[in-house]
Amino acid sequence: MRDRAVALDAADPLAAYRDRFLPAPGVLAYLDGNSLGRPPAVVPERMAAFVREAWGGRLIRGWGEGWMTWPEEVGDRIAHAALGAAPGQTAVADSTTVLLYKLARAAVDRAIDGDPRRREIVLDTDNVPTDRDVAAGIAAERGARLRWVETDPAAGITPEQVAAAVGPDTALVLFSHVAYRSGWIADAPAITRIAHEAGALALWDLSHSVGSVELELDAWGVDLAVGCTYKYLNAGPGSPAFGYVRHGLQETLRQPIQGWMGRRDPFEMGPGHTPAAGIRAIVSGTPPILAAVPLLASLEMLEEVGIGAVRAKSRDLTAYALDLVDAWLPGVEVVSPRDPDRRGGHVTIRRPGFREILDDLWERGVIPDYREPDGIRLGLAPLSTAFTEVHDGLAVLRDLVAGEPPTRR
Ligand SMILES: *Cc1c(COP(=O)(O)O)cnc(C)c1O
């Protein structure tokens, strides 16, 4: 098995990119790049230079010299490198949760104002808690209803389930494109089409997709999307989220947190709020310029490599991890799709007692994620993860499961 990992690393066209991340002393296998990606190696110097020259040197002049339009410019770069979206539809701002609120609320407002009976949000029971929380909050504010689809935790939302749930009452369908637990890739074009046939809008959370799987938002007819940049886009803790609103919809939506940075003219300071034209209107307050510096460094790598090559390696990494699990961990349940076309960048495996060995894994420098119940989630970030790293990390897990005495105490 290790020979195979060595051979896969030797044949990996992205192998050199592993050295373009900062080393993590004491870490044998980082298997959580889908919760917090590793920092690109240039980030310390880029941050220091930005502080010294841009912030320190240009001071308030920096806003007039470029920062003002970073939300749309950085958004366009994400759109081009990772979303399959034409310019002018993506901006960075806020956290994923806040942007999700703004776009979902705008969509629900538009539906209810157009037809008071259209007040249902269709979502699934296995989406991340923050998405469910946001939807429930909007429902409470607007007197909307939540219509829950029960998803298979080892798989995810299907077009058939959505078709059975939508109707003339549906305002919005809200799903994750890649499920955070199972890694299931939803059929976004089919589900979006089904939403449209019912007269509803579709909002996709791309947090576990962006920078990992190929996206074609424009071609799929997606209305709205949000996602975070600290997972596979390696932009660091608290980096800004992105929001996408397709052309043709921007003029008909009004997001609920209107603020001066989303005004047509922020410095006019006059009464009333006229939203900026286009995607800029989703911005509310001062954009997180400092936090976008690492994001730009990470996007450079993705632009060089192309998302196609990233996805190809991602498929190989998850397939190799599953082979190791099958060979070494009998009795462990794979709660992720076996079909590589439906499987995103991570896999989750389950076994009672996994929680108890988590500390021992961390102690030995193996860092996966844990998701209730009993799930170890292996997030395999293609730019920064070696096949040998997957091998060595899972070998430690195998030994711990086999009851090898823990290293601690
Ligand atoms: C990671 C993730 C989020 C994160 O939201 P924050 O506001 O950045 O904390 C939201 N939705 C999904 C589906 C995620 O995977």
CSV table of C-alpha atoms and ligand atoms in Angstrom, one decimal:
chain,number,residue,atom,x,y,z
A,1,MET,CA,0.0,0.0,0.0
A,2,ARG,CA,2.8,2.4,0.8
A,3,ASP,CA,4.6,1.6,-2.5
A,4,ARG,CA,1.4,2.6,-4.3
A,5,ALA,CA,1.3,5.9,-2.4
A,6,VAL,CA,4.9,6.5,-3.4
A,7,ALA,CA,4.1,5.8,-7.0
A,8,LEU,CA,1.0,8.0,-6.9
A,9,ASP,CA,3.0,10.8,-5.5
A,10,ALA,CA,5.7,10.4,-8.1
A,11,ALA,CA,3.1,10.6,-10.9
A,12,ASP,CA,1.2,13.5,-9.3
A,13,PRO,CA,1.3,16.6,-11.5
A,14,LEU,CA,0.4,18.7,-8.5
A,15,ALA,CA,3.1,17.2,-6.2
A,16,ALA,CA,5.3,20.4,-6.3
A,17,TYR,CA,2.4,22.4,-4.8
A,18,ARG,CA,2.8,20.8,-1.5
A,19,ASP,CA,6.0,22.8,-0.9
A,20,ARG,CA,4.0,26.0,-1.6
A,21,PHE,CA,2.4,25.6,1.8
A,22,LEU,CA,3.9,26.4,5.2
A,23,PRO,CA,5.2,23.3,6.9
A,24,ALA,CA,3.4,22.2,10.1
A,25,PRO,CA,5.9,20.9,12.6
A,26,GLY,CA,4.8,17.7,14.3
A,27,VAL,CA,2.0,17.0,11.9
A,28,LEU,CA,2.3,13.6,10.2
A,29,ALA,CA,-1.0,13.8,8.3
A,30,TYR,CA,-3.3,16.9,8.0
A,31,LEU,CA,-6.6,15.4,7.0
A,32,ASP,CA,-8.8,18.4,7.7
A,33,GLY,CA,-8.1,20.7,4.8
A,34,ASN,CA,-11.8,20.9,4.3
A,35,SER,CA,-12.3,22.6,7.6
A,36,LEU,CA,-9.3,24.9,7.6
A,37,GLY,CA,-7.0,24.9,4.7
A,38,ARG,CA,-3.2,25.2,5.2
A,39,PRO,CA,-1.5,28.6,4.7
A,40,PRO,CA,0.3,29.2,1.4
A,41,ALA,CA,4.0,29.7,2.1
A,42,VAL,CA,4.0,33.2,0.7
A,43,VAL,CA,1.3,34.4,3.2
A,44,PRO,CA,3.6,35.6,6.0
A,45,GLU,CA,5.6,37.8,3.7
A,46,ARG,CA,2.6,39.0,1.7
A,47,MET,CA,0.8,40.0,4.9
A,48,ALA,CA,3.9,41.7,6.3
A,49,ALA,CA,4.4,43.6,3.0
A,50,PHE,CA,0.8,44.6,2.9
A,51,VAL,CA,0.9,45.9,6.5
A,52,ARG,CA,4.1,47.8,5.9
A,53,GLU,CA,3.5,49.2,2.4
A,54,ALA,CA,-0.2,49.3,1.8
A,55,TRP,CA,-1.7,49.9,5.2
A,56,GLY,CA,1.3,51.5,6.8
A,57,GLY,CA,2.5,53.5,3.7
A,58,ARG,CA,-0.7,54.4,1.9
A,59,LEU,CA,-2.9,54.7,5.0
A,60,ILE,CA,-6.4,56.1,4.3
A,61,ARG,CA,-5.4,56.7,0.6
A,62,GLY,CA,-5.5,52.9,0.1
A,63,TRP,CA,-9.3,53.0,-0.2
A,64,GLY,CA,-9.2,55.4,-3.1
A,65,GLU,CA,-6.3,53.5,-4.6
A,66,GLY,CA,-8.0,50.2,-4.9
A,67,TRP,CA,-9.3,48.6,-1.8
A,68,MET,CA,-12.8,50.0,-2.4
A,69,THR,CA,-13.4,47.6,-5.4
A,70,TRP,CA,-11.7,44.5,-3.9
A,71,PRO,CA,-15.1,42.9,-3.1
A,72,GLU,CA,-16.1,42.6,-6.7
A,73,GLU,CA,-12.5,42.1,-8.1
A,74,VAL,CA,-11.7,39.3,-5.7
A,75,GLY,CA,-15.2,37.9,-6.3
A,76,ASP,CA,-14.5,37.8,-10.1
A,77,ARG,CA,-11.3,35.9,-9.6
A,78,ILE,CA,-13.0,33.3,-7.5
A,79,ALA,CA,-15.8,33.1,-10.1
A,80,HIS,CA,-13.3,32.6,-12.9
A,81,ALA,CA,-11.0,30.1,-11.2
A,82,ALA,CA,-13.6,28.1,-9.3
A,83,LEU,CA,-17.3,28.8,-10.0
A,84,GLY,CA,-17.8,28.7,-13.7
A,85,ALA,CA,-19.3,32.2,-13.5
A,86,ALA,CA,-18.9,35.2,-15.7
A,87,PRO,CA,-17.7,38.5,-14.1
A,88,GLY,CA,-20.0,40.8,-12.3
A,89,GLN,CA,-22.0,38.2,-10.3
A,90,THR,CA,-19.7,37.4,-7.4
A,91,ALA,CA,-18.4,39.5,-4.4
A,92,VAL,CA,-16.6,38.8,-1.2
A,93,ALA,CA,-17.9,40.0,2.2
A,94,ASP,CA,-19.0,39.0,5.6
A,95,SER,CA,-19.1,35.3,6.8
A,96,THR,CA,-20.9,32.6,4.9
A,97,THR,CA,-23.7,32.7,7.5
A,98,VAL,CA,-24.3,36.4,7.1
A,99,LEU,CA,-24.2,36.3,3.3
A,100,LEU,CA,-26.5,33.3,3.3
A,101,TYR,CA,-28.9,35.3,5.4
A,102,LYS,CA,-28.8,38.2,3.0
A,103,LEU,CA,-29.3,36.3,-0.2
A,104,ALA,CA,-31.9,33.8,1.3
A,105,ARG,CA,-33.9,36.6,2.9
A,106,ALA,CA,-33.8,38.7,-0.3
A,107,ALA,CA,-35.1,35.7,-2.3
A,108,VAL,CA,-37.9,34.9,0.2
A,109,ASP,CA,-38.9,38.6,0.3
A,110,ARG,CA,-39.1,38.7,-3.5
A,111,ALA,CA,-41.3,35.5,-3.5
A,112,ILE,CA,-43.7,36.6,-0.8
A,113,ASP,CA,-44.0,40.1,-2.2
A,114,GLY,CA,-44.8,38.6,-5.6
A,115,ASP,CA,-47.3,36.1,-4.3
A,116,PRO,CA,-48.2,35.9,-0.6
A,117,ARG,CA,-48.8,32.2,-0.8
A,118,ARG,CA,-45.3,31.5,-1.9
A,119,ARG,CA,-43.7,31.3,1.5
A,120,GLU,CA,-42.0,27.9,1.8
A,121,ILE,CA,-38.3,27.3,2.1
A,122,VAL,CA,-37.3,23.7,1.0
A,123,LEU,CA,-34.2,22.4,2.8
A,124,ASP,CA,-32.8,19.1,4.0
A,125,THR,CA,-32.3,17.7,7.5
A,126,ASP,CA,-28.6,17.0,6.9
A,127,ASN,CA,-27.4,20.5,5.9
A,128,VAL,CA,-25.0,22.2,8.3
A,129,PRO,CA,-26.6,23.7,11.4
A,130,THR,CA,-25.8,27.3,10.4
A,131,ASP,CA,-27.8,27.0,7.2
A,132,ARG,CA,-30.7,25.5,9.0
A,133,ASP,CA,-30.5,28.2,11.6
A,134,VAL,CA,-30.5,31.0,9.0
A,135,ALA,CA,-33.5,29.5,7.3
A,136,ALA,CA,-35.4,29.1,10.6
A,137,GLY,CA,-34.6,32.7,11.4
A,138,ILE,CA,-35.9,34.0,8.1
A,139,ALA,CA,-39.0,31.9,8.5
A,140,ALA,CA,-39.7,33.5,11.9
A,141,GLU,CA,-39.2,37.0,10.5
A,142,ARG,CA,-41.3,36.6,7.4
A,143,GLY,CA,-43.9,34.0,8.6
A,144,ALA,CA,-42.5,31.6,6.1
A,145,ARG,CA,-42.5,27.8,6.5
A,146,LEU,CA,-39.7,25.3,6.4
A,147,ARG,CA,-40.3,22.2,4.4
A,148,TRP,CA,-37.8,19.5,5.4
A,149,VAL,CA,-36.5,16.8,3.1
A,150,GLU,CA,-35.1,13.8,5.0
A,151,THR,CA,-31.8,13.0,3.4
A,152,ASP,CA,-29.8,9.8,3.7
A,153,PRO,CA,-26.8,10.7,5.9
A,154,ALA,CA,-24.5,8.4,3.9
A,155,ALA,CA,-25.6,10.1,0.6
A,156,GLY,CA,-27.5,13.3,0.1
A,157,ILE,CA,-30.3,15.3,-1.6
A,158,THR,CA,-31.7,13.9,-4.9
A,159,PRO,CA,-33.7,15.5,-7.7
A,160,GLU,CA,-36.5,13.1,-7.0
A,161,GLN,CA,-36.8,14.2,-3.4
A,162,VAL,CA,-36.8,17.9,-4.4
A,163,ALA,CA,-39.4,17.3,-7.1
A,164,ALA,CA,-41.7,15.8,-4.5
A,165,ALA,CA,-41.2,18.7,-2.1
A,166,VAL,CA,-41.6,21.8,-4.3
A,167,GLY,CA,-44.8,23.3,-5.6
A,168,PRO,CA,-46.7,26.6,-5.9
A,169,ASP,CA,-45.8,27.5,-2.3
A,170,THR,CA,-42.1,27.2,-2.8
A,171,ALA,CA,-40.1,30.4,-2.5
A,172,LEU,CA,-36.6,29.0,-2.3
A,173,VAL,CA,-34.7,25.8,-2.2
A,174,LEU,CA,-31.6,25.8,-0.2
A,175,PHE,CA,-29.0,23.0,-0.2
A,176,SER,CA,-25.3,22.3,0.1
A,177,HIS,CA,-23.7,21.2,-3.2
A,178,VAL,CA,-21.3,18.9,-1.4
A,179,ALA,CA,-22.7,17.6,1.8
A,180,TYR,CA,-20.5,18.4,4.8
A,181,ARG,CA,-20.7,14.9,6.3
A,182,SER,CA,-21.0,12.4,3.5
A,183,GLY,CA,-19.3,14.4,0.8
A,184,TRP,CA,-22.3,13.7,-1.6
A,185,ILE,CA,-22.3,15.9,-4.7
A,186,ALA,CA,-25.9,17.0,-5.3
A,187,ASP,CA,-27.1,17.2,-8.9
A,188,ALA,CA,-27.2,21.0,-8.9
A,189,PRO,CA,-28.3,21.5,-12.5
A,190,ALA,CA,-31.2,19.1,-12.2
A,191,ILE,CA,-32.3,20.4,-8.8
A,192,THR,CA,-32.1,24.0,-10.0
A,193,ARG,CA,-34.2,23.1,-13.0
A,194,ILE,CA,-36.8,21.5,-10.7
A,195,ALA,CA,-36.9,24.6,-8.5
A,196,HIS,CA,-37.4,26.8,-11.6
A,197,GLU,CA,-40.2,24.7,-12.9
A,198,ALA,CA,-42.0,25.2,-9.6
A,199,GLY,CA,-41.4,29.0,-9.9
A,200,ALA,CA,-38.9,29.0,-7.1
A,201,LEU,CA,-35.3,30.2,-6.8
A,202,ALA,CA,-32.3,28.0,-5.9
A,203,LEU,CA,-29.6,28.9,-3.5
A,204,TRP,CA,-26.5,26.6,-3.2
A,205,ASP,CA,-24.1,26.6,-0.4
A,206,LEU,CA,-20.7,25.8,-2.0
A,207,SER,CA,-18.6,25.8,1.2
A,208,HIS,CA,-17.4,22.2,0.6
A,209,SER,CA,-17.3,22.5,-3.1
A,210,VAL,CA,-15.3,25.6,-4.0
A,211,GLY,CA,-11.7,24.8,-4.9
A,212,SER,CA,-12.4,21.1,-4.8
A,213,VAL,CA,-15.0,20.1,-7.4
A,214,GLU,CA,-15.8,21.7,-10.7
A,215,LEU,CA,-18.7,24.2,-10.7
A,216,GLU,CA,-20.6,25.6,-13.6
A,217,LEU,CA,-22.9,28.1,-11.9
A,218,ASP,CA,-23.8,30.0,-15.1
A,219,ALA,CA,-24.4,26.9,-17.2
A,220,TRP,CA,-26.4,25.3,-14.5
A,221,GLY,CA,-28.7,28.3,-14.2
A,222,VAL,CA,-28.0,28.7,-10.5
A,223,ASP,CA,-29.7,31.8,-9.0
A,224,LEU,CA,-27.8,32.3,-5.8
A,225,ALA,CA,-24.8,30.8,-4.1
A,226,VAL,CA,-22.6,31.4,-1.1
A,227,GLY,CA,-19.4,29.7,0.2
A,228,CYS,CA,-16.5,30.2,2.4
A,229,THR,CA,-12.8,30.7,1.5
A,230,TYR,CA,-11.0,29.2,4.5
A,231,LYS,CA,-11.6,25.5,3.5
A,232,TYR,CA,-10.2,24.4,0.1
A,233,LEU,CA,-9.4,28.0,-0.8
A,234,ASN,CA,-6.8,28.2,2.1
A,235,ALA,CA,-7.5,31.8,2.9
A,236,GLY,CA,-7.2,31.5,6.7
A,237,PRO,CA,-9.5,31.6,9.7
A,238,GLY,CA,-12.1,34.3,9.4
A,239,SER,CA,-11.4,35.0,5.7
A,240,PRO,CA,-14.4,36.5,3.8
A,241,ALA,CA,-17.2,34.5,2.3
A,242,PHE,CA,-18.3,35.0,-1.3
A,243,GLY,CA,-21.8,35.5,-2.7
A,244,TYR,CA,-23.1,34.9,-6.2
A,245,VAL,CA,-26.2,36.5,-7.7
A,246,ARG,CA,-26.8,35.7,-11.3
A,247,HIS,CA,-27.2,38.4,-13.9
A,248,GLY,CA,-30.9,39.1,-14.6
A,249,LEU,CA,-31.8,38.6,-10.9
A,250,GLN,CA,-29.6,41.3,-9.3
A,251,GLU,CA,-32.1,44.1,-10.1
A,252,THR,CA,-35.0,42.2,-8.7
A,253,LEU,CA,-33.5,41.4,-5.3
A,254,ARG,CA,-33.0,43.7,-2.3
A,255,GLN,CA,-30.8,42.3,0.4
A,256,PRO,CA,-31.9,43.2,3.9
A,257,ILE,CA,-28.7,44.6,5.5
A,258,GLN,CA,-28.3,47.8,3.5
A,259,GLY,CA,-25.3,49.8,4.4
A,260,TRP,CA,-23.1,52.6,3.1
A,261,MET,CA,-20.6,50.3,1.3
A,262,GLY,CA,-23.5,48.9,-0.8
A,263,ARG,CA,-24.7,52.4,-1.8
A,264,ARG,CA,-24.5,53.7,-5.3
A,265,ASP,CA,-22.3,56.5,-4.0
A,266,PRO,CA,-20.9,55.7,-0.5
A,267,PHE,CA,-19.3,59.1,0.0
A,268,GLU,CA,-22.3,61.2,-1.0
A,269,MET,CA,-23.6,60.7,2.6
A,270,GLY,CA,-27.1,61.9,1.6
A,271,PRO,CA,-30.4,60.7,2.8
A,272,GLY,CA,-32.1,57.5,1.6
A,273,HIS,CA,-30.4,54.4,0.4
A,274,THR,CA,-29.9,53.8,-3.3
A,275,PRO,CA,-28.3,50.4,-3.8
A,276,ALA,CA,-25.2,50.1,-6.0
A,277,ALA,CA,-25.7,48.7,-9.4
A,278,GLY,CA,-24.9,45.0,-9.8
A,279,ILE,CA,-23.4,42.6,-7.4
A,280,ARG,CA,-21.9,45.4,-5.3
A,281,ALA,CA,-25.3,45.8,-3.6
A,282,ILE,CA,-24.7,42.7,-1.5
A,283,VAL,CA,-21.9,44.4,0.3
A,284,SER,CA,-23.0,46.2,3.6
A,285,GLY,CA,-20.1,47.5,5.5
A,286,THR,CA,-16.3,47.9,5.2
A,287,PRO,CA,-14.9,44.9,3.3
A,288,PRO,CA,-12.3,42.7,5.1
A,289,ILE,CA,-9.2,43.8,3.1
A,290,LEU,CA,-6.5,42.3,5.3
A,291,ALA,CA,-8.3,39.0,5.3
A,292,ALA,CA,-8.4,38.9,1.5
A,293,VAL,CA,-4.6,39.0,1.2
A,294,PRO,CA,-4.1,35.3,1.9
A,295,LEU,CA,-7.0,34.5,-0.4
A,296,LEU,CA,-5.3,36.2,-3.3
A,297,ALA,CA,-2.2,34.2,-2.7
A,298,SER,CA,-4.2,31.0,-2.7
A,299,LEU,CA,-6.1,32.0,-5.8
A,300,GLU,CA,-2.9,32.4,-7.7
A,301,MET,CA,-2.2,28.7,-7.2
A,302,LEU,CA,-5.6,27.6,-8.3
A,303,GLU,CA,-5.4,29.9,-11.3
A,304,GLU,CA,-2.1,28.2,-12.3
A,305,VAL,CA,-3.3,24.7,-11.8
A,306,GLY,CA,-6.9,24.8,-12.9
A,307,ILE,CA,-9.8,23.3,-11.1
A,308,GLY,CA,-9.9,20.3,-13.5
A,309,ALA,CA,-6.5,19.1,-12.3
A,310,VAL,CA,-7.5,19.7,-8.6
A,311,ARG,CA,-10.6,17.6,-9.1
A,312,ALA,CA,-8.7,14.8,-10.8
A,313,LYS,CA,-6.3,14.5,-7.9
A,314,SER,CA,-9.1,14.8,-5.4
A,315,ARG,CA,-10.8,11.8,-7.0
A,316,ASP,CA,-7.6,9.8,-6.7
A,317,LEU,CA,-7.0,10.8,-3.1
A,318,THR,CA,-10.4,9.8,-1.9
A,319,ALA,CA,-10.3,6.5,-3.9
A,320,TYR,CA,-6.9,5.7,-2.4
A,321,ALA,CA,-8.2,6.5,1.1
A,322,LEU,CA,-11.2,4.2,0.6
A,323,ASP,CA,-8.9,1.4,-0.6
A,324,LEU,CA,-6.9,1.8,2.7
A,325,VAL,CA,-10.1,1.8,4.7
A,326,ASP,CA,-11.3,-1.4,3.0
A,327,ALA,CA,-8.0,-3.1,3.4
A,328,TRP,CA,-7.2,-2.1,7.0
A,329,LEU,CA,-10.4,-1.3,8.8
A,330,PRO,CA,-12.9,-4.1,8.6
A,331,GLY,CA,-16.1,-3.2,10.4
A,332,VAL,CA,-15.7,0.5,9.8
A,333,GLU,CA,-18.7,1.9,7.8
A,334,VAL,CA,-18.1,4.2,4.9
A,335,VAL,CA,-20.8,6.8,5.0
A,336,SER,CA,-19.7,8.5,1.8
A,337,PRO,CA,-20.6,7.7,-1.9
A,338,ARG,CA,-18.6,4.9,-3.5
A,339,ASP,CA,-19.4,6.4,-6.9
A,340,PRO,CA,-16.5,8.9,-7.6
A,341,ASP,CA,-18.8,11.1,-9.7
A,342,ARG,CA,-21.0,11.7,-6.6
A,343,ARG,CA,-18.2,11.9,-4.1
A,344,GLY,CA,-16.6,15.3,-3.3
A,345,GLY,CA,-13.3,16.0,-1.7
A,346,HIS,CA,-13.8,14.2,1.6
A,347,VAL,CA,-14.9,10.9,3.0
A,348,THR,CA,-16.5,10.0,6.3
A,349,ILE,CA,-16.0,6.7,8.0
A,350,ARG,CA,-17.9,5.5,11.1
A,351,ARG,CA,-17.3,3.2,14.0
A,352,PRO,CA,-18.5,3.3,17.6
A,353,GLY,CA,-15.7,4.5,19.7
A,354,PHE,CA,-14.1,6.8,17.1
A,355,ARG,CA,-14.5,9.7,19.4
A,356,GLU,CA,-12.4,8.1,22.1
A,357,ILE,CA,-9.4,7.7,19.8
A,358,LEU,CA,-9.4,11.2,18.5
A,359,ASP,CA,-7.1,12.5,21.1
A,360,ASP,CA,-4.6,9.8,20.4
A,361,LEU,CA,-4.7,10.6,16.7
A,362,TRP,CA,-4.0,14.2,17.4
A,363,GLU,CA,-1.2,13.2,19.8
A,364,ARG,CA,0.5,11.3,17.0
A,365,GLY,CA,0.2,14.2,14.6
A,366,VAL,CA,-2.8,12.8,12.6
A,367,ILE,CA,-5.5,15.5,12.3
A,368,PRO,CA,-8.8,14.5,10.8
A,369,ASP,CA,-12.1,16.0,11.7
A,370,TYR,CA,-14.8,14.4,13.8
A,371,ARG,CA,-18.5,14.6,13.1
A,372,GLU,CA,-21.3,13.2,15.3
A,373,PRO,CA,-22.2,10.4,15.4
A,374,ASP,CA,-19.0,8.4,15.5
A,375,GLY,CA,-17.7,9.8,12.2
A,376,ILE,CA,-14.1,10.5,11.3
A,377,ARG,CA,-14.0,12.8,8.3
A,378,LEU,CA,-11.0,12.7,6.1
A,379,GLY,CA,-10.7,16.0,4.2
A,380,LEU,CA,-8.1,15.6,1.5
A,381,ALA,CA,-7.1,19.0,0.1
A,382,PRO,CA,-5.5,18.2,-3.3
A,383,LEU,CA,-3.0,21.0,-3.5
A,384,SER,CA,-1.4,20.3,-0.1
A,385,THR,CA,-1.9,16.6,0.5
A,386,ALA,CA,0.4,13.7,-0.5
A,387,PHE,CA,-0.7,10.2,-1.0
A,388,THR,CA,2.0,9.0,1.4
A,389,GLU,CA,0.5,11.4,4.0
A,390,VAL,CA,-2.9,9.7,3.6
A,391,HIS,CA,-1.2,6.3,4.0
A,392,ASP,CA,0.7,7.3,7.1
A,393,GLY,CA,-2.2,8.9,8.7
A,394,LEU,CA,-4.6,6.0,8.1
A,395,ALA,CA,-1.8,3.6,9.3
A,396,VAL,CA,-1.9,5.3,12.7
A,397,LEU,CA,-5.7,5.1,12.7
A,398,ARG,CA,-5.5,1.3,11.9
A,399,ASP,CA,-3.1,0.7,14.7
A,400,LEU,CA,-5.2,2.6,17.2
A,401,VAL,CA,-8.3,0.7,16.1
A,402,ALA,CA,-6.4,-2.6,16.5
A,403,GLY,CA,-5.9,-1.6,20.1
A,404,GLU,CA,-2.2,-0.7,20.1
A,405,PRO,CA,-1.6,1.1,23.4
A,406,PRO,CA,-1.9,4.9,23.1
A,407,THR,CA,1.2,7.0,23.2
A,408,ARG,CA,-0.2,9.3,25.9
A,409,ARG,CA,0.5,9.1,29.7
B,1,LIG,C1,-18.2,25.7,6.6
B,1,LIG,C2,-19.6,26.0,6.3
B,1,LIG,C3,-20.2,27.2,6.6
B,1,LIG,C4,-19.5,28.2,7.4
B,1,LIG,O1,-20.2,29.3,7.8
B,1,LIG,P1,-19.4,30.5,8.5
B,1,LIG,O2,-20.4,31.6,8.6
B,1,LIG,O3,-18.2,30.7,7.8
B,1,LIG,O4,-19.1,30.0,9.9
B,1,LIG,C5,-21.5,27.4,6.2
B,1,LIG,N1,-22.2,26.4,5.5
B,1,LIG,C6,-21.6,25.3,5.1
B,1,LIG,C7,-22.3,24.3,4.3
B,1,LIG,C8,-20.3,25.0,5.5
B,1,LIG,O5,-19.7,23.9,5.2
